[in-house]
Amino acid sequence: MNILLWHVHGSWTTSFVHGSHRYLIPTTPDRGPYGLGRARTYPWPDSAVEVTPQELPDTDVDLVILQRPEEIDRAEEWLRRRPGRDVPAIYVEHNTPKGDVPNTRHPMADRDDLLIAHVTGFNQIFWDTGATRTTVVDHGIVAPSASYTGELERLAVVINEPVRRGRVTGTDLLPQFAEIAPLDVFGMGVAGLADHLGLPADRLTSHDDVPQDRMHAELARRRAYLHLCRWTSLGLSLIEAMAIGMPVVALATTEAVMAVPPEAGALATRTDTLLDAARRFIAEPATARQAGAAARTAACDRYGLDRFLADWDRLLEEEVCGSR
């Protein structure tokens, strides 16, 4: 199939474009939010090709993947075909609802022209989608090449825009863990985080927008992984850290309770419990390695790339063939 989708969520899109189809990625000269093109910090196969808005009206498209509400109108403008009417469309919902939770209405609620595919079961039950058809395709990841060593008595975190997002990502909890061990925070928009939190540079180091393979190699050297998000769908960085073999210290919120088994580290809603677990992993490398091995098994069993792509292929075939 020829599948049109925008480059929005880097890790998810990286997994998705590893399928057996041809993926058309809109590209504009400014490489802005609607024309980012191919990834530069993730490994993408040659089957993901860049296409300009001017080329799209004459391009054969079998399916449109939508990920933001405004994309449905932009796709119609660029394709000169209406997603859901002239070409099949699936809306992928990556995010937990905001606002009046759990009564938040989804922007694609009560539509009969597309399907909403949630990336977690938690998202599906919390969004009010009205009469729109929904399904769940759990995440899948390209297996990291890095393997856990845990040689550094430091804690790793991956957060995008921790200053702006604040309590949502648990940014305010980081200083408590920085008392136990130095923190390494990876992600986009992490520069200046230590100053924002009033932490000295030797207790929190920011690593801004590091290429994925290099980030994985650095994560693998840290003793444990912190996942302190209060309200998020399911960060793929968490699954990737587990697949590397890192023990996890995580808030028991949203889909994390399904992703992290007890033997893979610590999962709790009490910060004291999580702080005790972080101390234990720093002090006991063998315990950390044992929990990390369980985390790796859980991630590979549930979030393998082959399962993810097979689930998507079944869904794509149903939607495209059914519409025809």
mmCIF file of C-alpha atoms in Angstrom:
data_model
loop_
_atom_site.group_PDB
_atom_site.id
_atom_site.type_symbol
_atom_site.label_atom_id
_atom_site.label_comp_id
_atom_site.label_asym_id
_atom_site.label_seq_id
_atom_site.Cartn_x
_atom_site.Cartn_y
_atom_site.Cartn_z
ATOM 1 C CA MET A 1 0.000 0.000 0.000
ATOM 2 C CA ASN A 2 0.937 3.645 -0.392
ATOM 3 C CA ILE A 3 0.326 5.226 3.008
ATOM 4 C CA LEU A 4 0.360 8.968 3.605
ATOM 5 C CA LEU A 5 1.340 10.093 7.100
ATOM 6 C CA TRP A 6 3.006 13.046 8.725
ATOM 7 C CA HIS A 7 6.195 12.723 10.745
ATOM 8 C CA VAL A 8 4.835 13.651 14.157
ATOM 9 C CA HIS A 9 5.791 11.122 16.844
ATOM 10 C CA GLY A 10 9.347 10.059 16.075
ATOM 11 C CA SER A 11 9.622 6.718 17.899
ATOM 12 C CA TRP A 12 6.143 5.507 16.921
ATOM 13 C CA THR A 13 6.616 6.525 13.287
ATOM 14 C CA THR A 14 9.993 4.797 13.229
ATOM 15 C CA SER A 15 8.307 1.522 14.134
ATOM 16 C CA PHE A 16 5.392 2.084 11.752
ATOM 17 C CA VAL A 17 7.559 2.768 8.667
ATOM 18 C CA HIS A 18 9.436 -0.494 9.217
ATOM 19 C CA GLY A 19 6.458 -2.331 7.713
ATOM 20 C CA SER A 20 6.185 -3.745 4.205
ATOM 21 C CA HIS A 21 4.478 -0.740 2.593
ATOM 22 C CA ARG A 22 5.522 2.525 0.956
ATOM 23 C CA TYR A 23 5.236 5.456 3.317
ATOM 24 C CA LEU A 24 4.708 8.953 1.929
ATOM 25 C CA ILE A 25 6.074 11.617 4.272
ATOM 26 C CA PRO A 26 5.057 15.237 3.471
ATOM 27 C CA THR A 27 8.028 17.575 3.162
ATOM 28 C CA THR A 28 8.077 21.361 2.877
ATOM 29 C CA PRO A 29 11.074 23.690 2.415
ATOM 30 C CA ASP A 30 10.888 24.962 5.999
ATOM 31 C CA ARG A 31 10.569 21.424 7.388
ATOM 32 C CA GLY A 32 7.934 22.754 9.748
ATOM 33 C CA PRO A 33 5.333 20.780 11.719
ATOM 34 C CA TYR A 34 3.459 19.754 8.549
ATOM 35 C CA GLY A 35 6.500 19.120 6.379
ATOM 36 C CA LEU A 36 9.183 17.624 8.593
ATOM 37 C CA GLY A 37 10.069 14.896 6.104
ATOM 38 C CA ARG A 38 12.201 11.893 6.942
ATOM 39 C CA ALA A 39 13.682 11.583 10.408
ATOM 40 C CA ARG A 40 17.242 12.745 10.973
ATOM 41 C CA THR A 41 17.809 11.249 14.423
ATOM 42 C CA TYR A 42 16.021 7.907 13.899
ATOM 43 C CA PRO A 43 16.932 5.086 11.462
ATOM 44 C CA TRP A 44 14.245 4.874 8.753
ATOM 45 C CA PRO A 45 14.140 2.430 5.826
ATOM 46 C CA ASP A 46 14.189 3.548 2.182
ATOM 47 C CA SER A 47 10.475 2.703 1.875
ATOM 48 C CA ALA A 48 9.716 5.946 3.740
ATOM 49 C CA VAL A 49 9.901 8.549 0.977
ATOM 50 C CA GLU A 50 9.502 12.293 1.056
ATOM 51 C CA VAL A 51 6.731 13.852 -1.022
ATOM 52 C CA THR A 52 5.895 17.519 -1.530
ATOM 53 C CA PRO A 53 2.365 18.958 -1.292
ATOM 54 C CA GLN A 54 2.575 19.784 -5.011
ATOM 55 C CA GLU A 55 3.193 16.117 -5.870
ATOM 56 C CA LEU A 56 0.352 14.696 -3.788
ATOM 57 C CA PRO A 57 -2.622 15.363 -6.130
ATOM 58 C CA ASP A 58 -1.040 13.038 -8.709
ATOM 59 C CA THR A 59 0.229 10.474 -6.186
ATOM 60 C CA ASP A 60 -1.469 7.121 -5.690
ATOM 61 C CA VAL A 61 -2.539 6.940 -2.036
ATOM 62 C CA ASP A 62 -4.307 3.891 -0.593
ATOM 63 C CA LEU A 63 -4.673 5.121 2.981
ATOM 64 C CA VAL A 64 -4.176 8.267 5.073
ATOM 65 C CA ILE A 65 -2.920 8.020 8.653
ATOM 66 C CA LEU A 66 -4.095 11.044 10.649
ATOM 67 C CA GLN A 67 -2.525 11.993 13.977
ATOM 68 C CA ARG A 68 -3.708 15.584 14.585
ATOM 69 C CA PRO A 69 -7.248 16.967 14.129
ATOM 70 C CA GLU A 70 -6.182 19.569 11.560
ATOM 71 C CA GLU A 71 -4.559 16.972 9.307
ATOM 72 C CA ILE A 72 -7.873 15.854 7.843
ATOM 73 C CA ASP A 73 -8.420 19.265 6.220
ATOM 74 C CA ARG A 74 -4.773 19.609 5.219
ATOM 75 C CA ALA A 75 -4.842 16.183 3.610
ATOM 76 C CA GLU A 76 -7.924 17.144 1.591
ATOM 77 C CA GLU A 77 -6.241 20.381 0.482
ATOM 78 C CA TRP A 78 -3.023 18.658 -0.594
ATOM 79 C CA LEU A 79 -4.508 15.453 -2.009
ATOM 80 C CA ARG A 80 -7.658 17.035 -3.463
ATOM 81 C CA ARG A 81 -9.367 13.980 -1.999
ATOM 82 C CA ARG A 82 -11.291 13.817 1.276
ATOM 83 C CA PRO A 83 -9.895 11.326 3.846
ATOM 84 C CA GLY A 84 -12.610 8.948 4.907
ATOM 85 C CA ARG A 85 -14.696 9.626 1.817
ATOM 86 C CA ASP A 86 -12.398 9.485 -1.231
ATOM 87 C CA VAL A 87 -9.547 7.579 0.430
ATOM 88 C CA PRO A 88 -9.651 5.408 3.582
ATOM 89 C CA ALA A 89 -8.411 7.041 6.781
ATOM 90 C CA ILE A 90 -7.351 5.937 10.256
ATOM 91 C CA TYR A 91 -6.835 8.428 13.077
ATOM 92 C CA VAL A 92 -4.066 7.320 15.454
ATOM 93 C CA GLU A 93 -4.598 8.694 18.957
ATOM 94 C CA HIS A 94 -1.286 8.868 20.815
ATOM 95 C CA ASN A 95 -2.333 11.005 23.765
ATOM 96 C CA THR A 96 -4.365 10.803 26.915
ATOM 97 C CA PRO A 97 -7.329 13.217 27.017
ATOM 98 C CA LYS A 98 -6.975 16.684 28.504
ATOM 99 C CA GLY A 99 -9.471 18.943 30.188
ATOM 100 C CA ASP A 100 -12.594 17.460 31.760
ATOM 101 C CA VAL A 101 -11.237 13.939 32.225
ATOM 102 C CA PRO A 102 -12.817 11.397 31.977
ATOM 103 C CA ASN A 103 -15.523 13.229 30.040
ATOM 104 C CA THR A 104 -13.259 14.717 27.367
ATOM 105 C CA ARG A 105 -14.784 14.476 23.901
ATOM 106 C CA HIS A 106 -12.426 13.330 21.191
ATOM 107 C CA PRO A 107 -12.107 15.725 18.213
ATOM 108 C CA MET A 108 -13.046 12.837 15.912
ATOM 109 C CA ALA A 109 -16.077 11.752 17.959
ATOM 110 C CA ASP A 110 -19.319 10.713 16.242
ATOM 111 C CA ARG A 111 -17.873 10.178 12.770
ATOM 112 C CA ASP A 112 -18.736 7.334 10.424
ATOM 113 C CA ASP A 113 -15.971 8.026 7.895
ATOM 114 C CA LEU A 114 -12.891 6.873 9.806
ATOM 115 C CA LEU A 115 -11.553 4.618 12.549
ATOM 116 C CA ILE A 116 -9.697 5.760 15.668
ATOM 117 C CA ALA A 117 -6.760 3.509 16.560
ATOM 118 C CA HIS A 118 -5.605 4.081 20.135
ATOM 119 C CA VAL A 119 -2.050 3.179 21.101
ATOM 120 C CA THR A 120 -3.115 1.971 24.572
ATOM 121 C CA GLY A 121 -6.187 0.433 26.117
ATOM 122 C CA PHE A 122 -6.095 3.198 28.733
ATOM 123 C CA ASN A 123 -6.583 5.815 26.039
ATOM 124 C CA GLN A 124 -9.504 3.935 24.542
ATOM 125 C CA ILE A 125 -11.496 3.811 27.768
ATOM 126 C CA PHE A 126 -10.725 7.408 28.793
ATOM 127 C CA TRP A 127 -11.545 9.224 25.550
ATOM 128 C CA ASP A 128 -15.218 9.838 24.769
ATOM 129 C CA THR A 129 -15.345 9.021 21.051
ATOM 130 C CA GLY A 130 -19.111 8.803 20.752
ATOM 131 C CA ALA A 131 -20.229 6.630 17.824
ATOM 132 C CA THR A 132 -16.857 6.595 16.040
ATOM 133 C CA ARG A 133 -15.408 3.106 15.672
ATOM 134 C CA THR A 134 -12.297 2.477 17.772
ATOM 135 C CA THR A 135 -9.627 -0.167 18.203
ATOM 136 C CA VAL A 136 -6.322 -0.558 20.044
ATOM 137 C CA VAL A 137 -2.967 -1.385 18.486
ATOM 138 C CA ASP A 138 -0.427 -1.608 21.278
ATOM 139 C CA HIS A 139 2.965 -0.027 20.747
ATOM 140 C CA GLY A 140 5.863 -1.863 19.184
ATOM 141 C CA ILE A 141 9.500 -0.820 19.051
ATOM 142 C CA VAL A 142 12.550 -1.401 16.913
ATOM 143 C CA ALA A 143 14.746 -3.361 19.306
ATOM 144 C CA PRO A 144 17.608 -1.186 20.611
ATOM 145 C CA SER A 145 21.094 -2.446 19.792
ATOM 146 C CA ALA A 146 22.428 -1.338 23.194
ATOM 147 C CA SER A 147 22.623 -3.759 26.115
ATOM 148 C CA TYR A 148 22.464 -2.864 29.773
ATOM 149 C CA THR A 149 25.677 -2.534 31.765
ATOM 150 C CA GLY A 150 24.507 -0.225 34.569
ATOM 151 C CA GLU A 151 28.110 0.664 35.307
ATOM 152 C CA LEU A 152 27.329 4.281 36.254
ATOM 153 C CA GLU A 153 25.683 4.978 39.604
ATOM 154 C CA ARG A 154 23.317 7.444 37.954
ATOM 155 C CA LEU A 155 19.609 7.514 37.131
ATOM 156 C CA ALA A 156 18.352 8.095 33.584
ATOM 157 C CA VAL A 157 15.212 9.922 32.483
ATOM 158 C CA VAL A 158 13.787 10.662 29.034
ATOM 159 C CA ILE A 159 11.353 13.590 28.863
ATOM 160 C CA ASN A 160 10.458 15.991 26.087
ATOM 161 C CA GLU A 161 9.964 19.611 27.168
ATOM 162 C CA PRO A 162 10.112 18.962 30.920
ATOM 163 C CA VAL A 163 10.041 22.662 31.838
ATOM 164 C CA ARG A 164 6.920 23.498 29.823
ATOM 165 C CA ARG A 165 5.075 20.312 30.743
ATOM 166 C CA GLY A 166 6.024 20.420 34.424
ATOM 167 C CA ARG A 167 3.783 18.312 36.641
ATOM 168 C CA VAL A 168 2.453 16.316 33.697
ATOM 169 C CA THR A 169 5.882 14.742 33.213
ATOM 170 C CA GLY A 170 6.746 14.640 36.911
ATOM 171 C CA THR A 171 9.474 17.240 36.471
ATOM 172 C CA ASP A 172 8.824 18.537 39.987
ATOM 173 C CA LEU A 173 9.710 15.108 41.434
ATOM 174 C CA LEU A 174 13.208 15.008 39.961
ATOM 175 C CA PRO A 175 14.980 16.891 42.797
ATOM 176 C CA GLN A 176 14.032 14.169 45.295
ATOM 177 C CA PHE A 177 15.716 11.540 43.148
ATOM 178 C CA ALA A 178 18.712 13.792 42.528
ATOM 179 C CA GLU A 179 19.442 13.497 46.264
ATOM 180 C CA ILE A 180 19.914 9.761 45.788
ATOM 181 C CA ALA A 181 22.050 9.795 42.640
ATOM 182 C CA PRO A 182 22.954 12.179 39.811
ATOM 183 C CA LEU A 183 20.334 12.373 37.056
ATOM 184 C CA ASP A 184 20.874 12.290 33.295
ATOM 185 C CA VAL A 185 17.867 13.742 31.479
ATOM 186 C CA PHE A 186 17.554 13.073 27.742
ATOM 187 C CA GLY A 187 14.977 14.483 25.331
ATOM 188 C CA MET A 188 13.944 17.546 23.391
ATOM 189 C CA GLY A 189 13.920 20.877 25.178
ATOM 190 C CA VAL A 190 15.824 19.693 28.262
ATOM 191 C CA ALA A 191 18.543 22.365 28.203
ATOM 192 C CA GLY A 192 18.532 24.529 31.323
ATOM 193 C CA LEU A 193 16.524 22.036 33.383
ATOM 194 C CA ALA A 194 18.980 22.009 36.310
ATOM 195 C CA ASP A 195 18.761 25.785 36.640
ATOM 196 C CA HIS A 196 14.971 25.654 36.399
ATOM 197 C CA LEU A 197 14.831 23.169 39.282
ATOM 198 C CA GLY A 198 17.512 24.929 41.317
ATOM 199 C CA LEU A 199 19.827 21.921 41.151
ATOM 200 C CA PRO A 200 23.613 22.115 40.889
ATOM 201 C CA ALA A 201 25.106 20.933 37.603
ATOM 202 C CA ASP A 202 26.658 17.865 39.231
ATOM 203 C CA ARG A 203 23.198 16.537 40.243
ATOM 204 C CA LEU A 204 21.390 16.888 36.910
ATOM 205 C CA THR A 205 22.890 16.804 33.428
ATOM 206 C CA SER A 206 20.781 17.588 30.352
ATOM 207 C CA HIS A 207 21.337 15.783 27.037
ATOM 208 C CA ASP A 208 19.316 17.669 24.435
ATOM 209 C CA ASP A 209 17.917 15.877 21.347
ATOM 210 C CA VAL A 210 20.537 13.128 21.185
ATOM 211 C CA PRO A 211 20.228 10.717 18.195
ATOM 212 C CA GLN A 212 18.307 7.633 19.211
ATOM 213 C CA ASP A 213 21.080 5.051 18.896
ATOM 214 C CA ARG A 214 23.515 7.194 20.894
ATOM 215 C CA MET A 215 20.870 7.879 23.539
ATOM 216 C CA HIS A 216 20.224 4.136 23.908
ATOM 217 C CA ALA A 217 23.944 3.496 24.370
ATOM 218 C CA GLU A 218 24.093 6.133 27.102
ATOM 219 C CA LEU A 219 20.931 4.917 28.821
ATOM 220 C CA ALA A 220 22.386 1.419 29.009
ATOM 221 C CA ARG A 221 25.280 2.659 31.156
ATOM 222 C CA ARG A 222 23.006 4.169 33.829
ATOM 223 C CA ARG A 223 21.941 2.069 36.790
ATOM 224 C CA ALA A 224 18.150 2.512 36.504
ATOM 225 C CA TYR A 225 15.451 4.307 34.523
ATOM 226 C CA LEU A 226 12.974 6.787 36.023
ATOM 227 C CA HIS A 227 9.468 7.161 34.609
ATOM 228 C CA LEU A 228 7.716 9.827 36.648
ATOM 229 C CA CYS A 229 4.948 10.918 34.264
ATOM 230 C CA ARG A 230 1.657 11.555 36.007
ATOM 231 C CA TRP A 231 -0.497 11.755 32.893
ATOM 232 C CA THR A 232 0.763 10.376 29.627
ATOM 233 C CA SER A 233 -0.228 7.728 27.133
ATOM 234 C CA LEU A 234 2.791 5.403 27.267
ATOM 235 C CA GLY A 235 6.235 6.777 26.539
ATOM 236 C CA LEU A 236 8.074 4.640 24.024
ATOM 237 C CA SER A 237 11.306 5.615 25.750
ATOM 238 C CA LEU A 238 10.103 3.603 28.754
ATOM 239 C CA ILE A 239 9.612 0.501 26.620
ATOM 240 C CA GLU A 240 12.975 1.057 24.914
ATOM 241 C CA ALA A 241 14.730 1.339 28.277
ATOM 242 C CA MET A 242 13.102 -1.911 29.377
ATOM 243 C CA ALA A 243 14.162 -3.591 26.129
ATOM 244 C CA ILE A 244 17.741 -2.477 26.789
ATOM 245 C CA GLY A 245 17.511 -4.324 30.122
ATOM 246 C CA MET A 246 17.194 -1.377 32.505
ATOM 247 C CA PRO A 247 15.355 -1.739 35.811
ATOM 248 C CA VAL A 248 12.451 0.690 36.047
ATOM 249 C CA VAL A 249 11.294 3.024 38.801
ATOM 250 C CA ALA A 250 7.887 4.244 37.655
ATOM 251 C CA LEU A 251 4.730 5.963 38.825
ATOM 252 C CA ALA A 252 1.805 3.551 38.649
ATOM 253 C CA THR A 253 -0.269 5.785 36.392
ATOM 254 C CA THR A 254 -2.065 5.368 33.050
ATOM 255 C CA GLU A 255 -0.770 2.489 30.868
ATOM 256 C CA ALA A 256 2.471 2.033 32.840
ATOM 257 C CA VAL A 257 0.659 -0.394 35.126
ATOM 258 C CA MET A 258 0.211 -2.733 32.130
ATOM 259 C CA ALA A 259 3.701 -2.232 30.700
ATOM 260 C CA VAL A 260 5.857 -2.688 33.803
ATOM 261 C CA PRO A 261 5.494 -5.969 35.726
ATOM 262 C CA PRO A 262 6.414 -5.896 39.446
ATOM 263 C CA GLU A 263 9.558 -7.941 38.912
ATOM 264 C CA ALA A 264 10.912 -5.356 36.431
ATOM 265 C CA GLY A 265 11.552 -2.774 39.157
ATOM 266 C CA ALA A 266 9.220 -0.640 41.212
ATOM 267 C CA LEU A 267 5.751 0.597 40.283
ATOM 268 C CA ALA A 268 3.928 2.692 42.866
ATOM 269 C CA THR A 269 1.951 5.855 43.495
ATOM 270 C CA ARG A 270 3.921 6.678 46.657
ATOM 271 C CA THR A 271 7.140 8.560 46.049
ATOM 272 C CA ASP A 272 8.715 7.074 49.195
ATOM 273 C CA THR A 273 8.373 3.612 47.676
ATOM 274 C CA LEU A 274 10.001 4.755 44.450
ATOM 275 C CA LEU A 275 12.802 6.566 46.264
ATOM 276 C CA ASP A 276 13.552 3.418 48.284
ATOM 277 C CA ALA A 277 13.691 1.404 45.052
ATOM 278 C CA ALA A 278 16.080 3.891 43.457
ATOM 279 C CA ARG A 279 18.347 3.697 46.510
ATOM 280 C CA ARG A 280 18.295 -0.094 46.362
ATOM 281 C CA PHE A 281 19.214 -0.225 42.683
ATOM 282 C CA ILE A 282 22.072 2.251 43.184
ATOM 283 C CA ALA A 283 23.416 0.260 46.140
ATOM 284 C CA GLU A 284 22.824 -3.244 44.719
ATOM 285 C CA PRO A 285 23.967 -3.672 41.094
ATOM 286 C CA ALA A 286 23.029 -7.372 41.083
ATOM 287 C CA THR A 287 19.458 -6.542 42.123
ATOM 288 C CA ALA A 288 19.271 -3.909 39.407
ATOM 289 C CA ARG A 289 20.515 -6.348 36.786
ATOM 290 C CA GLN A 290 17.970 -8.982 37.829
ATOM 291 C CA ALA A 291 15.084 -6.517 37.578
ATOM 292 C CA GLY A 292 16.420 -5.267 34.250
ATOM 293 C CA ALA A 293 16.411 -8.783 32.828
ATOM 294 C CA ALA A 294 12.734 -9.117 33.765
ATOM 295 C CA ALA A 295 12.032 -5.730 32.178
ATOM 296 C CA ARG A 296 13.711 -6.805 28.949
ATOM 297 C CA THR A 297 11.663 -10.017 28.775
ATOM 298 C CA ALA A 298 8.415 -8.117 29.379
ATOM 299 C CA ALA A 299 9.183 -5.496 26.727
ATOM 300 C CA CYS A 300 10.163 -8.036 24.100
ATOM 301 C CA ASP A 301 7.149 -10.260 24.791
ATOM 302 C CA ARG A 302 4.532 -7.512 24.593
ATOM 303 C CA TYR A 303 6.033 -4.739 22.472
ATOM 304 C CA GLY A 304 7.982 -6.554 19.781
ATOM 305 C CA LEU A 305 8.130 -5.003 16.320
ATOM 306 C CA ASP A 306 6.850 -8.118 14.499
ATOM 307 C CA ARG A 307 3.656 -8.219 16.578
ATOM 308 C CA PHE A 308 3.123 -4.471 16.115
ATOM 309 C CA LEU A 309 3.502 -4.618 12.327
ATOM 310 C CA ALA A 310 1.339 -7.747 12.031
ATOM 311 C CA ASP A 311 -1.439 -6.058 14.025
ATOM 312 C CA TRP A 312 -1.224 -3.002 11.798
ATOM 313 C CA ASP A 313 -1.218 -5.061 8.601
ATOM 314 C CA ARG A 314 -4.434 -6.793 9.658
ATOM 315 C CA LEU A 315 -6.038 -3.443 10.429
ATOM 316 C CA LEU A 316 -4.842 -1.814 7.197
ATOM 317 C CA GLU A 317 -6.186 -4.691 5.131
ATOM 318 C CA GLU A 318 -9.549 -4.566 6.873
ATOM 319 C CA GLU A 319 -9.920 -0.811 6.443
ATOM 320 C CA VAL A 320 -8.669 -0.487 2.869
ATOM 321 C CA CYS A 321 -10.297 -3.620 1.491
ATOM 322 C CA GLY A 322 -13.491 -2.936 3.409
ATOM 323 C CA SER A 323 -13.783 0.569 1.978
ATOM 324 C CA ARG A 324 -13.267 -0.721 -1.517
#
